[in-house]
Coordinates of C-alpha atoms in Angstrom, one line a residue:
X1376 CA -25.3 -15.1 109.5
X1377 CA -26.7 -11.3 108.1
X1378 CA -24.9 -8.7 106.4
X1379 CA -26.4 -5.9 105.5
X1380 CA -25.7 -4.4 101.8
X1381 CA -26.5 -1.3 100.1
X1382 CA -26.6 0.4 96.4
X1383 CA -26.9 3.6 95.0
X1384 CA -28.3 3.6 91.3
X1385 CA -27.1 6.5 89.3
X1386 CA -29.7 7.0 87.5
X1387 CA -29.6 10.7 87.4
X1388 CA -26.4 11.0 85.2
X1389 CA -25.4 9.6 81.9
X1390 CA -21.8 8.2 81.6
X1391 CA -19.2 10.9 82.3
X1392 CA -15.9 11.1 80.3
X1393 CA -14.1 11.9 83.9
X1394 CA -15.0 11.1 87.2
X1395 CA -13.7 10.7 90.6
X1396 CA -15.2 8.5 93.1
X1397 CA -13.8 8.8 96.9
X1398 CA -15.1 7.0 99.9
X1399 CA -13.3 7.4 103.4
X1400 CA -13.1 3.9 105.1
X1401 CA -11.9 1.9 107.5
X1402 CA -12.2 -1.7 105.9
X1403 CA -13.0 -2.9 109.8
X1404 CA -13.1 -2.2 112.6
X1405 CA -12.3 -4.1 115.7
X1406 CA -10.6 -1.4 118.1
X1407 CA -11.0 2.1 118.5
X1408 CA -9.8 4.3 115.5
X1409 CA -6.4 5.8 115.7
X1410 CA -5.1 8.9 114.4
X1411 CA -5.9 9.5 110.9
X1412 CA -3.3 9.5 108.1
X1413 CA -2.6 12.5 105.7
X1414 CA -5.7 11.9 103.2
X1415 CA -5.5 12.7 99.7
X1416 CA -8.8 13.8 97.9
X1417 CA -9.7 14.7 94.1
X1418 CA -7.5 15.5 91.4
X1419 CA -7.1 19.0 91.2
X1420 CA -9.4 21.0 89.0
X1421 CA -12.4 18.3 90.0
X1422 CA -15.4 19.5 92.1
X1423 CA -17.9 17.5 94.2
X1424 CA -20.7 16.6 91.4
X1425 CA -22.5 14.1 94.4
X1426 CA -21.8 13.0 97.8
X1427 CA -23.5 11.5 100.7
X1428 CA -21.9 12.3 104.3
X1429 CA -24.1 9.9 106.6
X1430 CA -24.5 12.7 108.8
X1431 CA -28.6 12.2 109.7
X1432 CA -29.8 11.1 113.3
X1433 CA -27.6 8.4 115.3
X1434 CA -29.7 5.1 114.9
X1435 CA -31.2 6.5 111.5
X1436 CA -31.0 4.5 108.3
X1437 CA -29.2 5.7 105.0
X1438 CA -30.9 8.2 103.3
X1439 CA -33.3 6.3 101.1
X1440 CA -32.7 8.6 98.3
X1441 CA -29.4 7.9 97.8
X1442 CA -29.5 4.3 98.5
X1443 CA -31.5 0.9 98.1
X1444 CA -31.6 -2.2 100.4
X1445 CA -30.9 -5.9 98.8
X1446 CA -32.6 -8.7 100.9
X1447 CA -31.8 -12.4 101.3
X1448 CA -29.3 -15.1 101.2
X1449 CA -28.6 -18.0 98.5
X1450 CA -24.7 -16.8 98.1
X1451 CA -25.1 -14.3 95.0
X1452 CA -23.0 -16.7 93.0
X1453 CA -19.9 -16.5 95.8
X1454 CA -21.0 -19.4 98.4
X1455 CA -21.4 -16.4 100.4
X1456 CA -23.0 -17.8 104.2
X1457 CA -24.9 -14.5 104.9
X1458 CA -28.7 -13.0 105.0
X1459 CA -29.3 -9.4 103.7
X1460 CA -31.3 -7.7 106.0
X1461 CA -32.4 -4.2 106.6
X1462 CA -32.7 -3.4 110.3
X1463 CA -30.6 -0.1 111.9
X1464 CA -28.6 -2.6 114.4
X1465 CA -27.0 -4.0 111.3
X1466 CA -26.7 -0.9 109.4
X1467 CA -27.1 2.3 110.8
X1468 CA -25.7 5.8 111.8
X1469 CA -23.3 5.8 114.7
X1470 CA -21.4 8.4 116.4
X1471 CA -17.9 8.2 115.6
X1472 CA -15.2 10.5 116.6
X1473 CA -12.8 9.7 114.0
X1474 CA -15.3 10.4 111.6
X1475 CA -14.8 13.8 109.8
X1476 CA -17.8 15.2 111.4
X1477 CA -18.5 12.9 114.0
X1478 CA -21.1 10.4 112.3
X1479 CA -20.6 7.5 110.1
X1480 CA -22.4 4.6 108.1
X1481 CA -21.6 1.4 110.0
X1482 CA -22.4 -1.6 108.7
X1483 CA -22.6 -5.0 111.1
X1484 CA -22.2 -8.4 110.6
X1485 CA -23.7 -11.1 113.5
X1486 CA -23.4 -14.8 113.3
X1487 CA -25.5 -17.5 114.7
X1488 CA -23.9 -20.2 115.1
X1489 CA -20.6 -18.5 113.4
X1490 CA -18.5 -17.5 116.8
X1491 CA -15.4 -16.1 115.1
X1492 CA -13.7 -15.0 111.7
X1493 CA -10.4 -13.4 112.7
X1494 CA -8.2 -13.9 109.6
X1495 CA -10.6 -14.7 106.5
X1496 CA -14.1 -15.0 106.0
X1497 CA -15.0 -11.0 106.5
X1498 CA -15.9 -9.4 103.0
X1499 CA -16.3 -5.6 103.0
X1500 CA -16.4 -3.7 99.9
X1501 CA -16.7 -0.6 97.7
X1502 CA -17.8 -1.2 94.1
X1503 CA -19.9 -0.5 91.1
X1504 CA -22.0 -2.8 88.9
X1505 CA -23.5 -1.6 85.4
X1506 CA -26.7 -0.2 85.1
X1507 CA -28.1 -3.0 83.4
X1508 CA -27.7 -6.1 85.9
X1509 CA -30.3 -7.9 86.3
X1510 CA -28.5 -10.6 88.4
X1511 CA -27.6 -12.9 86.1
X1512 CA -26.1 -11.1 83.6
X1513 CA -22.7 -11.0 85.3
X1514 CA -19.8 -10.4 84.1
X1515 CA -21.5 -8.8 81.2
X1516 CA -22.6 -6.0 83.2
X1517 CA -19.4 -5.1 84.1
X1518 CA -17.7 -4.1 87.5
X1519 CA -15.9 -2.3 89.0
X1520 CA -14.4 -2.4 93.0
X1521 CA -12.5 0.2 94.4
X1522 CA -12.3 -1.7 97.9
X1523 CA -12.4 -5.3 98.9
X1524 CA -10.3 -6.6 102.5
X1525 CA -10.2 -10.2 101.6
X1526 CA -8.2 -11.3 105.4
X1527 CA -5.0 -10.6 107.0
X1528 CA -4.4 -6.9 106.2
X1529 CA -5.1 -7.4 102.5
X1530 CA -7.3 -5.7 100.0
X1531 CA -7.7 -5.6 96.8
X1532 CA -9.3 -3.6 93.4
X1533 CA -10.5 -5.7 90.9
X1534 CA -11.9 -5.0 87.5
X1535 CA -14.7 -7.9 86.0
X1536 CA -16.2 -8.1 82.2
X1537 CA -16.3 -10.2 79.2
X1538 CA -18.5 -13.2 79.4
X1539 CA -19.2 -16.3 81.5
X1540 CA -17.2 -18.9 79.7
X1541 CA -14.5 -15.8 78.6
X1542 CA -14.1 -13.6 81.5
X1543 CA -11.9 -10.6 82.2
X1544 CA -10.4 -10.1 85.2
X1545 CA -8.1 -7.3 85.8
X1546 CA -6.6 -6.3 89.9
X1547 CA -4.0 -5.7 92.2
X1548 CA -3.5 -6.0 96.2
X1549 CA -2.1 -3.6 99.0
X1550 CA -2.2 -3.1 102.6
X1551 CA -2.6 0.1 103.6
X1552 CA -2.0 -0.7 107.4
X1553 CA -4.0 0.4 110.5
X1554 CA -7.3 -1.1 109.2
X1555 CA -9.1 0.0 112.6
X1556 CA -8.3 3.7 111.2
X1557 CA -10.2 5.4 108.6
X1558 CA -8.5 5.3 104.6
X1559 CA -9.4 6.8 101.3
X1560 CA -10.0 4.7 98.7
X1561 CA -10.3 6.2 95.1
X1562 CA -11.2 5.0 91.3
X1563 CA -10.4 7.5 88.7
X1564 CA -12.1 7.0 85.8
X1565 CA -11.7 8.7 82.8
X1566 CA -12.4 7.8 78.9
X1567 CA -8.7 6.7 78.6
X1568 CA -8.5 4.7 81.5
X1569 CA -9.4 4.0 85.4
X1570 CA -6.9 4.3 87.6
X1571 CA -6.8 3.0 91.9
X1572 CA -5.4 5.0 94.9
X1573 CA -5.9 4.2 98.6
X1574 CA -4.7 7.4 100.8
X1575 CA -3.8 9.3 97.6
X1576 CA -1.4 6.6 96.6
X1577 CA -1.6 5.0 93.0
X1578 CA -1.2 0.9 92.8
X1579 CA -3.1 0.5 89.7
X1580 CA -4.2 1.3 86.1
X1581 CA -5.5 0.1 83.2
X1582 CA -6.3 2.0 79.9
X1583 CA -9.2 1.7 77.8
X1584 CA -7.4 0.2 75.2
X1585 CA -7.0 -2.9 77.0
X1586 CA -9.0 -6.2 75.6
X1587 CA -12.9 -6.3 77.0
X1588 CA -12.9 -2.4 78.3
X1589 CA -16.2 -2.2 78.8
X1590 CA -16.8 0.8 81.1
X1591 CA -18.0 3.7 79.2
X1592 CA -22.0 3.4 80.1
X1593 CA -23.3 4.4 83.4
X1594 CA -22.6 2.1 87.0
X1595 CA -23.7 2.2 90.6
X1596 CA -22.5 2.0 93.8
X1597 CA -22.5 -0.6 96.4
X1598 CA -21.4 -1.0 100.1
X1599 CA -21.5 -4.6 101.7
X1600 CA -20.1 -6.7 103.9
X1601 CA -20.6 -10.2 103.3
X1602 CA -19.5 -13.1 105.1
X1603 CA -17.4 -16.4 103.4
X1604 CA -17.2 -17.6 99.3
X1605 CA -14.6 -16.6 98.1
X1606 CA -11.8 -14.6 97.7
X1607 CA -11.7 -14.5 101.8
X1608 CA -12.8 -18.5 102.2
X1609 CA -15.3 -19.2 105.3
X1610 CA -14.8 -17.6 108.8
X1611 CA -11.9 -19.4 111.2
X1612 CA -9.9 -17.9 114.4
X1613 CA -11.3 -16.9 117.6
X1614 CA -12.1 -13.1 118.1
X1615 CA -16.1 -13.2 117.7
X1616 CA -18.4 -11.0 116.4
X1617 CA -20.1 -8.8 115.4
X1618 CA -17.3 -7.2 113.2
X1619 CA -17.8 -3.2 111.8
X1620 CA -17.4 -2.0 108.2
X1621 CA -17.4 2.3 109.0
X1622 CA -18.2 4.3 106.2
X1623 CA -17.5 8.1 106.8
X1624 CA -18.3 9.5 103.1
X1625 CA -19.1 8.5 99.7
X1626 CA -18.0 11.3 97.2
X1627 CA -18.2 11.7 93.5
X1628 CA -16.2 14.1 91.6
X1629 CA -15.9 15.4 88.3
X1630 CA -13.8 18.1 86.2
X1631 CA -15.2 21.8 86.7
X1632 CA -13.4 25.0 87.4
X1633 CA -12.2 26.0 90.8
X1634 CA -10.8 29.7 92.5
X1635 CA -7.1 29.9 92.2
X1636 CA -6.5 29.9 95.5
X1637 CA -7.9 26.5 96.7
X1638 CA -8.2 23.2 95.0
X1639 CA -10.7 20.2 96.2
X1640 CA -9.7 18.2 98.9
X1641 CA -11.1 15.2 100.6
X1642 CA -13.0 16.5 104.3
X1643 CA -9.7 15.5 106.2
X1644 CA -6.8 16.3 103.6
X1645 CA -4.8 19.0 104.4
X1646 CA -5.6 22.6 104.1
X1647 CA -7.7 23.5 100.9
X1648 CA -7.6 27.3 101.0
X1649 CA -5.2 30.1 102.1
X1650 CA -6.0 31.5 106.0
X1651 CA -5.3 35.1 105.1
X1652 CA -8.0 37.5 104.9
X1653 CA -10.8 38.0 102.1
X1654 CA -12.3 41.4 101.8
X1655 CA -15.8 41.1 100.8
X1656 CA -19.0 43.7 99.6
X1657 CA -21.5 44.8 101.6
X1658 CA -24.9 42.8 103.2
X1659 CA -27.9 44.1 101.3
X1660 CA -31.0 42.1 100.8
X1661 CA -30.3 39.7 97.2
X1662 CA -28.1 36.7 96.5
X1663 CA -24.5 36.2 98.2
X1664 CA -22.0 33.8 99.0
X1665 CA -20.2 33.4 102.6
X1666 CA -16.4 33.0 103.1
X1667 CA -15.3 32.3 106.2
X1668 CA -11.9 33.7 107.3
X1669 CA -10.5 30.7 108.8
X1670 CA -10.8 29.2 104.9
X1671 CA -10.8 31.6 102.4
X1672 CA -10.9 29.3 99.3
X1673 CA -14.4 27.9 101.4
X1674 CA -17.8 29.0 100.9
X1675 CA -21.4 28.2 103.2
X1676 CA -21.8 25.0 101.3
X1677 CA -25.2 23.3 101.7
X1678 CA -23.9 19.8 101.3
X1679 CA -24.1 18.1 98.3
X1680 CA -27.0 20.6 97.2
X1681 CA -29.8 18.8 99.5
X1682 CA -33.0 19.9 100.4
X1683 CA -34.4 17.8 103.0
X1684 CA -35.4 19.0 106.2
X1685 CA -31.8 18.5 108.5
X1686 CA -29.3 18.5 105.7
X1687 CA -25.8 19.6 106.8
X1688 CA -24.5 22.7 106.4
X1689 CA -21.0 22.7 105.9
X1690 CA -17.6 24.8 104.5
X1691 CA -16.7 23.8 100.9
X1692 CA -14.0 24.8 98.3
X1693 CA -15.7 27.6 96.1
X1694 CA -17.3 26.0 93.2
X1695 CA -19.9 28.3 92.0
X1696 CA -22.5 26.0 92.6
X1697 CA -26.0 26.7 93.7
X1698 CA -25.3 25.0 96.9
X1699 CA -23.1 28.0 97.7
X1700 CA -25.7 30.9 97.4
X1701 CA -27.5 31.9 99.6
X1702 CA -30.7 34.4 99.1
X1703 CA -30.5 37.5 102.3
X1704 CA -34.0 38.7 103.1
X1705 CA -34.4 41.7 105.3
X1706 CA -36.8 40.7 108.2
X1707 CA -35.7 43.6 110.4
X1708 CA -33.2 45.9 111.3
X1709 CA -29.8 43.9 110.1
X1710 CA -31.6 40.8 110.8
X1711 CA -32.0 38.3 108.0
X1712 CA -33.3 35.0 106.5
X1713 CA -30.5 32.9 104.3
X1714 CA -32.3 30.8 101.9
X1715 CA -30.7 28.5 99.1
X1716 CA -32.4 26.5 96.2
X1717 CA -35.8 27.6 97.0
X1718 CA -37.8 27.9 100.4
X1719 CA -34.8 25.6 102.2
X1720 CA -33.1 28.4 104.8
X1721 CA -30.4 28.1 107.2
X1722 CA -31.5 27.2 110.6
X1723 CA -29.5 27.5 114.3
X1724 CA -31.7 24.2 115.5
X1725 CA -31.8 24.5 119.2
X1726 CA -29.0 27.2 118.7
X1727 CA -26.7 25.7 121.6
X1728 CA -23.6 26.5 121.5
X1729 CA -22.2 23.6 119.4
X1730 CA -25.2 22.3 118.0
X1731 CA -24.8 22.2 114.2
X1732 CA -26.6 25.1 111.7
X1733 CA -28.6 23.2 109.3
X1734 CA -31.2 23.1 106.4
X1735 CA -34.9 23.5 106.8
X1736 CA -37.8 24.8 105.2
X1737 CA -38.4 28.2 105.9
X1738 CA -40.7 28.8 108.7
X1739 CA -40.1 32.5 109.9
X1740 CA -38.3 30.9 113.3
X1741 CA -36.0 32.5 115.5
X1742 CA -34.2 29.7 114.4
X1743 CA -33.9 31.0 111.2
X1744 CA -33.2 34.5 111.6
X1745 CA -29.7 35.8 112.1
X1746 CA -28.7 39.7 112.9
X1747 CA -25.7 40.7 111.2
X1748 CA -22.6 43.1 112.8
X1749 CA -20.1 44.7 110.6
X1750 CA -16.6 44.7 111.2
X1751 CA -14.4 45.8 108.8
X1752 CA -15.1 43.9 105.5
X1753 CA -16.4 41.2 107.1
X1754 CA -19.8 40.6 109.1
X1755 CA -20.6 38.0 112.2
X1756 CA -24.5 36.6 112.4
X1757 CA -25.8 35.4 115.6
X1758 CA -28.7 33.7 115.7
X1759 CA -32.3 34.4 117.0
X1760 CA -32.5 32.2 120.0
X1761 CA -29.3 32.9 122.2
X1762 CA -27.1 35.0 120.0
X1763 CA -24.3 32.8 119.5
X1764 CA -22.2 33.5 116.1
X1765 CA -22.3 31.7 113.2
X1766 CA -19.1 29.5 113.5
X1767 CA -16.8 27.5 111.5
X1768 CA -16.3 23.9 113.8
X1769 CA -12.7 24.6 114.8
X1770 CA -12.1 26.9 112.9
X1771 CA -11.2 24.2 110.5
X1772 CA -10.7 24.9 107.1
X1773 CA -11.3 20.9 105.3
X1774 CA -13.9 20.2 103.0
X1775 CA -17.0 19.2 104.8
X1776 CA -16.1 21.1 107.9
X1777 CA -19.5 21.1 109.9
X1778 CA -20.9 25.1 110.9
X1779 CA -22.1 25.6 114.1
X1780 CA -23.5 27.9 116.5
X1781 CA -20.8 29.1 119.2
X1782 CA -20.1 31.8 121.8
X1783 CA -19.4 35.1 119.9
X1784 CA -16.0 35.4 120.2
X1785 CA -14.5 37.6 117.2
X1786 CA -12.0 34.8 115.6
X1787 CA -11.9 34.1 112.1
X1788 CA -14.7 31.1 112.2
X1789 CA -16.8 34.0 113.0
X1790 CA -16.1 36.1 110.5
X1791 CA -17.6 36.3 107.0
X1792 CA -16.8 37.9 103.8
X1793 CA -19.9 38.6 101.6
X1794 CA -19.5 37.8 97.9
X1795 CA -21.6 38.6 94.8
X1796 CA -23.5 35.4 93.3
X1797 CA -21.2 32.1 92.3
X1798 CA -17.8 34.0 93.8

C-alpha cells in the first residue's frame, strides 16, 4: 500500500489570537464532481494572511515552499497499512474542472495486494500538529483536525492533548453529502475558543476554558491519506483502487480591515463585491491598484503575495496588501510594465486568448508590456504579443478568480479602474 502525505510548518508566524483556516475538499473522490454547493468562506472582517492554490503545471509537485514530504511506513502509532512516498502519480497537480480555477492537489492511494476498500479503510485528512512534535511526543503536542472521512459518508473533527496515560479527546461527526463534490471545511480559532464548520455550517465548539486547552502556541498543517488503523478499521468491499483525495485550496485567514463594499469570501462563495461601476484616477507612471468592473470590491491580486516565476495572478477582495499594487513604468507611448513586490511583473505568457496572465521576473518581453486605452474612468490593457485585453475569467467576480488574456471586447472584465496605492 502507499499514501502519500504532506505538511506545511508555520514557521513564519508566531501564534495568532484569531485565525481562520479554510481548505476546499472533496474527502474522495470516486466519480466525476457534481455541481458545487453554495460555499461559505471567512468570517467577515478576516483577510487572506496565507494561502496555497495548487495552481502550478499539471503533473508538478506541491510547491516545496509551502510544503514537506514524510516517507515510510510502520503505522505512525494507528496500525496504519500504508508507505509514504513522494512520487507525482501519488500526489500531484491534476486538471480538474470543478476546481475553482481548474487545477487541484490530488492525492492517490494504490494497493498491492489490497483490491478494494469501499466502506472503511480510506483515511483522508486536514489537520494541524504543534510545532514541537518530534514523533513521539503525542498527544502532548497537541492537534488539531478540521477534516477526517472515516467510511460511509462520515467525517469527523477531532481535538487531541493532555498526556499518554491522561488524554484529551474532544470531536463531533457530520455528513456533508456528495463526497465526490468539492466542500469547505473550516477551524476558527480564536484565544477564546476553536470553533468547526463544513460548507459554512457550524457542528462544533469548544472554549478555551475547557480542561487541557492547549492550543495557544503555533501548529502546522497536514494533508494525508492513509489507509486502515483506526478510526476507519482495514479496507473491505469491492470497488478497487486507486481512490482520490482532491484538494482545491488551502487558505489561512486572519482579522484585518476590509472596503465597505465587499467582505472576504472563499474562491466559490457567492458574490464578494457590488457589479456597479468604480470611477478610478488617471494612469501615470507610479504605484496603483486595478479594480475590475465586473468586481468592484476586487483588486489585481498576485496570489498569496508570491514571487516565483508562474505565480497566479488572480481577483481578490481589496485588502491593502502589497500583493494588490502594482508599480506602472512608462516604456512607450501608453505602453507599460506592471511590477509588484520588486522586479516580479505581470506577464501575458503565450498571450492566447485564454491563457492565464501570470508572475515573472521582469525581462522587458512583449509579454510583459501592456498598452493602455481610456474610456471613460476606466482603461483596458492589451498585451504585447496579439493585443488581447487584460480579462477577468468570466467575468467572475469570486475570490481567486484567475485573469486572463481574451479577445478585446469592451465588457466589464475588461475594464479597469486605477486607484491610488492600498485603495
Amino acid at each position: 500500500m502507499k499514501k502519500f502525505t504532506l505538511s506545511k510548518r508555520i514557521t513564519e508566524m508566531n501564534f495568532k489570537t484569531q485565525s481562520y483556516a479554510l481548505v476546499l475538499a472533496a474527502a474522495f473522490c470516486l466519480v466525476a464532481a457534481a455541481a458545487r454547493p453554495s460555499y461559505a468562506g471567512p468570517p467577515a472582517g478576516y483577510v487572506l494572511h496565507w494561502s496555497d492554490e495548487f495552481n502550478q503545471s499539471v503533473g508538478s509537485s506541491p510547491n516545496s515552499g509551502n510544503w514537506t514530504f514524510v516517507t515510510g511506513g510502520g503505522g505512525f502509532g494507528n496500525n496504519e497499512l500504508e508507505t509514504y512516498v513522494t512520487d507525482t502519480n501519488h500526489c500531484g497537480i491534476v486538471a480538474d474542472s470543478a476546481a475553482t480555477d481548474g487545477l487541484a492537489l490530488q492525492i492517490t492511494a494504490t494497493s498491492n495486494p489490497y483490491q478494494s476498500c469501499r466502506g472503511t479503510g480510506v483515511w483522508p485528512a486536514f489537520w494541524m500538529l504543534g510545532n514541537e512534535f518530534n514523533g513521539g511526543n503525542w498527544p502532548q503536542c497537541g492537534e488539531m483536525d478540521i477534516m477526517e472521512y472515516i467510511g460511509n459518508g462520515t467525517e469527523q473533527s477531532s481535538f487531541h492533548m493532555g498526556t499518554a496515560s491522561n488524554r484529551i479527546d474532544w470531536g463531533a461527526s457530520y455528513n456533508p453529502g456528495n463526497p465526490g463534490s468539492y466542500h469547505t471545511y473550516g477551524l476558527l480559532w480564536t484565544s477564546s475558543g476553536v470553533t468547526s464548520y463544513v460548507d459554512g455550517n457550524q457542528f462544533e465548539f469548544h472554549s478555551s476554558s475547557s480542561q487541557g486547552w492547549i492550543f495557544n502556541k503555533p501548529f502546522f498543517y497536514i494533508l494525508n491519506m492513509a489507509i486502515g488503523g483506526g478510526p476507519p478499521g482495514n479496507p473491505n468491499g469491492n470497488p478497487g483502487f486507486p481512490w482520490h483525495y482532491d484538494i482545491d485550496y488551502v487558505r489561512e485567514y486572519e482579522p484585518g480591515s476590509t472596503s465597505s463594499s465587499s467582505s472576504s469570501s472563499s474562491s466559490s462563495s457567492s458574490s464578494s463585491s457590488s457589479s456597479s461601476s468604480s470611477s478610478g484616477g488617471t494612469l501615470t507612471a507610479g504605484v496603483h491598484t486595478l479594480t475590475p468592473q465586473c468586481a468592484t470590491g476586487s483588486r489585481l491580486d498576485d496570489n498569496a503575495a508570491g514571487t516565483t516565476n508562474g505565480n497566479k495572478i488572480q481577483i481578490w477582495t481589496q485588502n491593502g496588501s502589497s500583493a494588490q499594487n502594482w508599480t506602472f513604468a512608462s516604456v512607450g507611448t501608453n505602453v507599460w510594465n506592471a511590477s509588484t513586490l520588486g522586479s516580479h511583473c505581470l506577464d501575458a505568457g503565450a498571450g492566447n486568448q485564454g491563457t492565464a496572465t501570470q508572475l515573472w521576473t521582469c525581462n522587458g518581453s512583449n509579454a510583459q508590456k501592456w498598452t493602455s486605452t481610456a474610456s471613460g474612468s476606466t482603461y483596458t490593457f492589451k498585451n504585447g504579443i496579439n493585443s488581447d485585453c487584460l480579462d477577468v475569467s468570466g467575468a467572475g467576480n469570486a475570490n481567486g478568480t484567475v485573469v486572463q488574456s481574451w479577445t478585446c471586447n469592451g465588457g466589464t472584465a475588461q475594464a479597469w479602474a486605477v486607484k491610488g496605492s492600498g485603495q
